[in-house]
Amino acid sequence: MNGFGDDPFVTAVKPLVDAMGGEMLPPDQAGTDDVVLSWEGTDVVAVRLPQLADSLDHILAALERKQGKPLADLDRKAKQEVVRILEARGAFSVRHGVETVASALGVSRFTVYNYLNRENAAKGG
């Protein structure tokens, strides 16, 4: 990659790309759906964005790492907070999002919907 990974711009955007579950490639390997980032008129890095479903899995894994234990082992209040975070990040707009989250939390879809309804009621919605 000829110093590609050592570029300060690449180093700067890597945490963001990693958090999204994206992949960084040399700009000349970019596909039509990839995003090429330029700095001072030069193409520096291409970012391959994940599919939405992969993003949800990535977000769940990151939340699990942050909690330090499987999401299914969290108490009810912590699970409700996870659902709130996931809703804010658009997790439930992904096909089978509720099912995926319910499985990760070790609860039923009905329980996830209850958490969502409780959160929306608290917001006055």
PDB file of C-alpha atoms in Angstrom:
ATOM      1  CA  MET A   1       0.000   0.000   0.000  1.00  0.00           C
ATOM      2  CA  ASN A   2       3.055   2.273  -0.208  1.00  0.00           C
ATOM      3  CA  GLY A   3       2.685   4.274   2.983  1.00  0.00           C
ATOM      4  CA  PHE A   4      -1.100   4.442   2.602  1.00  0.00           C
ATOM      5  CA  GLY A   5      -1.599   3.415   6.235  1.00  0.00           C
ATOM      6  CA  ASP A   6       0.980   5.961   7.444  1.00  0.00           C
ATOM      7  CA  ASP A   7      -0.767   8.962   5.888  1.00  0.00           C
ATOM      8  CA  PRO A   8      -1.874  11.390   8.653  1.00  0.00           C
ATOM      9  CA  PHE A   9      -5.276  11.868   6.980  1.00  0.00           C
ATOM     10  CA  VAL A  10      -5.818   8.086   6.872  1.00  0.00           C
ATOM     11  CA  THR A  11      -4.763   7.873  10.529  1.00  0.00           C
ATOM     12  CA  ALA A  12      -7.219  10.666  11.381  1.00  0.00           C
ATOM     13  CA  VAL A  13     -10.265   9.088   9.685  1.00  0.00           C
ATOM     14  CA  LYS A  14      -9.532   5.466  10.659  1.00  0.00           C
ATOM     15  CA  PRO A  15     -11.380   5.590  14.032  1.00  0.00           C
ATOM     16  CA  LEU A  16     -14.505   6.895  12.272  1.00  0.00           C
ATOM     17  CA  VAL A  17     -14.323   4.258   9.535  1.00  0.00           C
ATOM     18  CA  ASP A  18     -13.740   1.535  12.145  1.00  0.00           C
ATOM     19  CA  ALA A  19     -16.699   2.747  14.232  1.00  0.00           C
ATOM     20  CA  MET A  20     -18.944   2.532  11.162  1.00  0.00           C
ATOM     21  CA  GLY A  21     -17.672  -0.922  10.307  1.00  0.00           C
ATOM     22  CA  GLY A  22     -16.261   0.369   7.027  1.00  0.00           C
ATOM     23  CA  GLU A  23     -13.148  -0.711   5.207  1.00  0.00           C
ATOM     24  CA  MET A  24     -10.351   1.534   3.949  1.00  0.00           C
ATOM     25  CA  LEU A  25      -8.735   0.915   0.561  1.00  0.00           C
ATOM     26  CA  PRO A  26      -6.285   2.713  -1.699  1.00  0.00           C
ATOM     27  CA  PRO A  27      -8.246   5.162  -3.892  1.00  0.00           C
ATOM     28  CA  ASP A  28      -7.323   3.309  -7.089  1.00  0.00           C
ATOM     29  CA  GLN A  29      -9.172   0.235  -5.778  1.00  0.00           C
ATOM     30  CA  ALA A  30     -12.431   2.120  -5.150  1.00  0.00           C
ATOM     31  CA  GLY A  31     -15.626   0.656  -6.525  1.00  0.00           C
ATOM     32  CA  THR A  32     -18.609   2.659  -7.726  1.00  0.00           C
ATOM     33  CA  ASP A  33     -20.303   2.545  -4.297  1.00  0.00           C
ATOM     34  CA  ASP A  34     -17.171   3.452  -2.332  1.00  0.00           C
ATOM     35  CA  VAL A  35     -16.505   6.962  -1.033  1.00  0.00           C
ATOM     36  CA  VAL A  36     -13.160   8.452  -2.062  1.00  0.00           C
ATOM     37  CA  LEU A  37     -11.806  11.001   0.419  1.00  0.00           C
ATOM     38  CA  SER A  38      -9.496  13.706  -0.884  1.00  0.00           C
ATOM     39  CA  TRP A  39      -7.186  16.049   0.966  1.00  0.00           C
ATOM     40  CA  GLU A  40      -5.751  19.169  -0.628  1.00  0.00           C
ATOM     41  CA  GLY A  41      -6.796  18.006  -4.084  1.00  0.00           C
ATOM     42  CA  THR A  42      -5.338  14.502  -3.831  1.00  0.00           C
ATOM     43  CA  ASP A  43      -7.357  11.306  -3.468  1.00  0.00           C
ATOM     44  CA  VAL A  44      -6.019   9.770  -0.255  1.00  0.00           C
ATOM     45  CA  VAL A  45      -8.281   6.887   0.740  1.00  0.00           C
ATOM     46  CA  ALA A  46     -11.406   5.079  -0.391  1.00  0.00           C
ATOM     47  CA  VAL A  47     -13.950   3.984   2.190  1.00  0.00           C
ATOM     48  CA  ARG A  48     -16.164   0.983   1.565  1.00  0.00           C
ATOM     49  CA  LEU A  49     -19.272   1.451   3.665  1.00  0.00           C
ATOM     50  CA  PRO A  50     -20.886  -1.598   5.247  1.00  0.00           C
ATOM     51  CA  GLN A  51     -24.324  -2.865   4.360  1.00  0.00           C
ATOM     52  CA  LEU A  52     -26.925  -1.656   6.869  1.00  0.00           C
ATOM     53  CA  ALA A  53     -27.424  -5.119   8.344  1.00  0.00           C
ATOM     54  CA  ASP A  54     -23.661  -5.477   8.824  1.00  0.00           C
ATOM     55  CA  SER A  55     -23.621  -2.051  10.477  1.00  0.00           C
ATOM     56  CA  LEU A  56     -26.195  -3.196  13.016  1.00  0.00           C
ATOM     57  CA  ASP A  57     -24.101  -6.253  13.872  1.00  0.00           C
ATOM     58  CA  HIS A  58     -21.064  -3.985  14.176  1.00  0.00           C
ATOM     59  CA  ILE A  59     -22.932  -1.551  16.461  1.00  0.00           C
ATOM     60  CA  LEU A  60     -24.155  -4.412  18.648  1.00  0.00           C
ATOM     61  CA  ALA A  61     -20.624  -5.809  18.941  1.00  0.00           C
ATOM     62  CA  ALA A  62     -19.281  -2.352  19.867  1.00  0.00           C
ATOM     63  CA  LEU A  63     -21.978  -1.899  22.528  1.00  0.00           C
ATOM     64  CA  GLU A  64     -21.130  -5.314  23.932  1.00  0.00           C
ATOM     65  CA  ARG A  65     -17.425  -4.385  24.108  1.00  0.00           C
ATOM     66  CA  LYS A  66     -18.330  -1.101  25.804  1.00  0.00           C
ATOM     67  CA  GLN A  67     -20.500  -2.904  28.390  1.00  0.00           C
ATOM     68  CA  GLY A  68     -17.798  -5.511  28.966  1.00  0.00           C
ATOM     69  CA  LYS A  69     -20.205  -8.434  28.795  1.00  0.00           C
ATOM     70  CA  PRO A  70     -22.819  -9.962  26.505  1.00  0.00           C
ATOM     71  CA  LEU A  71     -25.823  -7.676  26.035  1.00  0.00           C
ATOM     72  CA  ALA A  72     -28.097 -10.543  27.097  1.00  0.00           C
ATOM     73  CA  ASP A  73     -26.437 -10.412  30.552  1.00  0.00           C
ATOM     74  CA  LEU A  74     -27.382  -6.779  31.171  1.00  0.00           C
ATOM     75  CA  ASP A  75     -30.146  -5.822  33.582  1.00  0.00           C
ATOM     76  CA  ARG A  76     -33.469  -4.501  32.298  1.00  0.00           C
ATOM     77  CA  LYS A  77     -32.553  -0.832  32.722  1.00  0.00           C
ATOM     78  CA  ALA A  78     -29.283  -1.279  30.805  1.00  0.00           C
ATOM     79  CA  LYS A  79     -31.111  -3.156  28.029  1.00  0.00           C
ATOM     80  CA  GLN A  80     -33.598  -0.280  27.772  1.00  0.00           C
ATOM     81  CA  GLU A  81     -30.667   2.123  27.418  1.00  0.00           C
ATOM     82  CA  VAL A  82     -29.165  -0.062  24.662  1.00  0.00           C
ATOM     83  CA  VAL A  83     -32.509   0.031  22.815  1.00  0.00           C
ATOM     84  CA  ARG A  84     -32.591   3.832  23.175  1.00  0.00           C
ATOM     85  CA  ILE A  85     -29.069   4.129  21.731  1.00  0.00           C
ATOM     86  CA  LEU A  86     -29.920   1.766  18.887  1.00  0.00           C
ATOM     87  CA  GLU A  87     -33.110   3.647  18.074  1.00  0.00           C
ATOM     88  CA  ALA A  88     -31.140   6.909  17.912  1.00  0.00           C
ATOM     89  CA  ARG A  89     -28.721   5.226  15.484  1.00  0.00           C
ATOM     90  CA  GLY A  90     -31.509   3.983  13.196  1.00  0.00           C
ATOM     91  CA  ALA A  91     -31.204   0.296  14.077  1.00  0.00           C
ATOM     92  CA  PHE A  92     -34.916  -0.301  13.791  1.00  0.00           C
ATOM     93  CA  SER A  93     -35.129   0.998  10.228  1.00  0.00           C
ATOM     94  CA  VAL A  94     -33.030  -1.985   9.105  1.00  0.00           C
ATOM     95  CA  ARG A  95     -34.942  -5.020   7.906  1.00  0.00           C
ATOM     96  CA  HIS A  96     -35.215  -7.499  10.796  1.00  0.00           C
ATOM     97  CA  GLY A  97     -33.664  -4.883  13.110  1.00  0.00           C
ATOM     98  CA  VAL A  98     -36.045  -5.610  15.982  1.00  0.00           C
ATOM     99  CA  GLU A  99     -35.435  -9.360  15.675  1.00  0.00           C
ATOM    100  CA  THR A 100     -31.650  -8.880  15.542  1.00  0.00           C
ATOM    101  CA  VAL A 101     -31.672  -6.619  18.606  1.00  0.00           C
ATOM    102  CA  ALA A 102     -34.059  -8.892  20.514  1.00  0.00           C
ATOM    103  CA  SER A 103     -31.773 -11.850  19.846  1.00  0.00           C
ATOM    104  CA  ALA A 104     -28.666  -9.921  20.982  1.00  0.00           C
ATOM    105  CA  LEU A 105     -30.421  -8.785  24.166  1.00  0.00           C
ATOM    106  CA  GLY A 106     -31.879 -12.224  24.890  1.00  0.00           C
ATOM    107  CA  VAL A 107     -35.426 -10.865  24.974  1.00  0.00           C
ATOM    108  CA  SER A 108     -38.532 -11.203  22.804  1.00  0.00           C
ATOM    109  CA  ARG A 109     -39.459  -8.835  19.991  1.00  0.00           C
ATOM    110  CA  PHE A 110     -42.440  -7.858  22.133  1.00  0.00           C
ATOM    111  CA  THR A 111     -40.059  -6.733  24.894  1.00  0.00           C
ATOM    112  CA  VAL A 112     -38.048  -4.611  22.427  1.00  0.00           C
ATOM    113  CA  TYR A 113     -41.294  -2.987  21.235  1.00  0.00           C
ATOM    114  CA  ASN A 114     -42.243  -2.336  24.877  1.00  0.00           C
ATOM    115  CA  TYR A 115     -38.880  -0.645  25.475  1.00  0.00           C
ATOM    116  CA  LEU A 116     -39.393   1.463  22.333  1.00  0.00           C
ATOM    117  CA  ASN A 117     -42.940   2.411  23.331  1.00  0.00           C
ATOM    118  CA  ARG A 118     -41.827   3.308  26.851  1.00  0.00           C
ATOM    119  CA  GLU A 119     -39.050   5.518  25.428  1.00  0.00           C
ATOM    120  CA  ASN A 120     -41.436   7.245  22.998  1.00  0.00           C
ATOM    121  CA  ALA A 121     -44.024   7.772  25.768  1.00  0.00           C
ATOM    122  CA  ALA A 122     -41.320   9.359  27.944  1.00  0.00           C
ATOM    123  CA  LYS A 123     -40.544  11.765  25.086  1.00  0.00           C
ATOM    124  CA  GLY A 124     -44.208  12.660  24.844  1.00  0.00           C
ATOM    125  CA  GLY A 125     -44.516  10.904  21.499  1.00  0.00           C
TER     126      GLY A 125
END
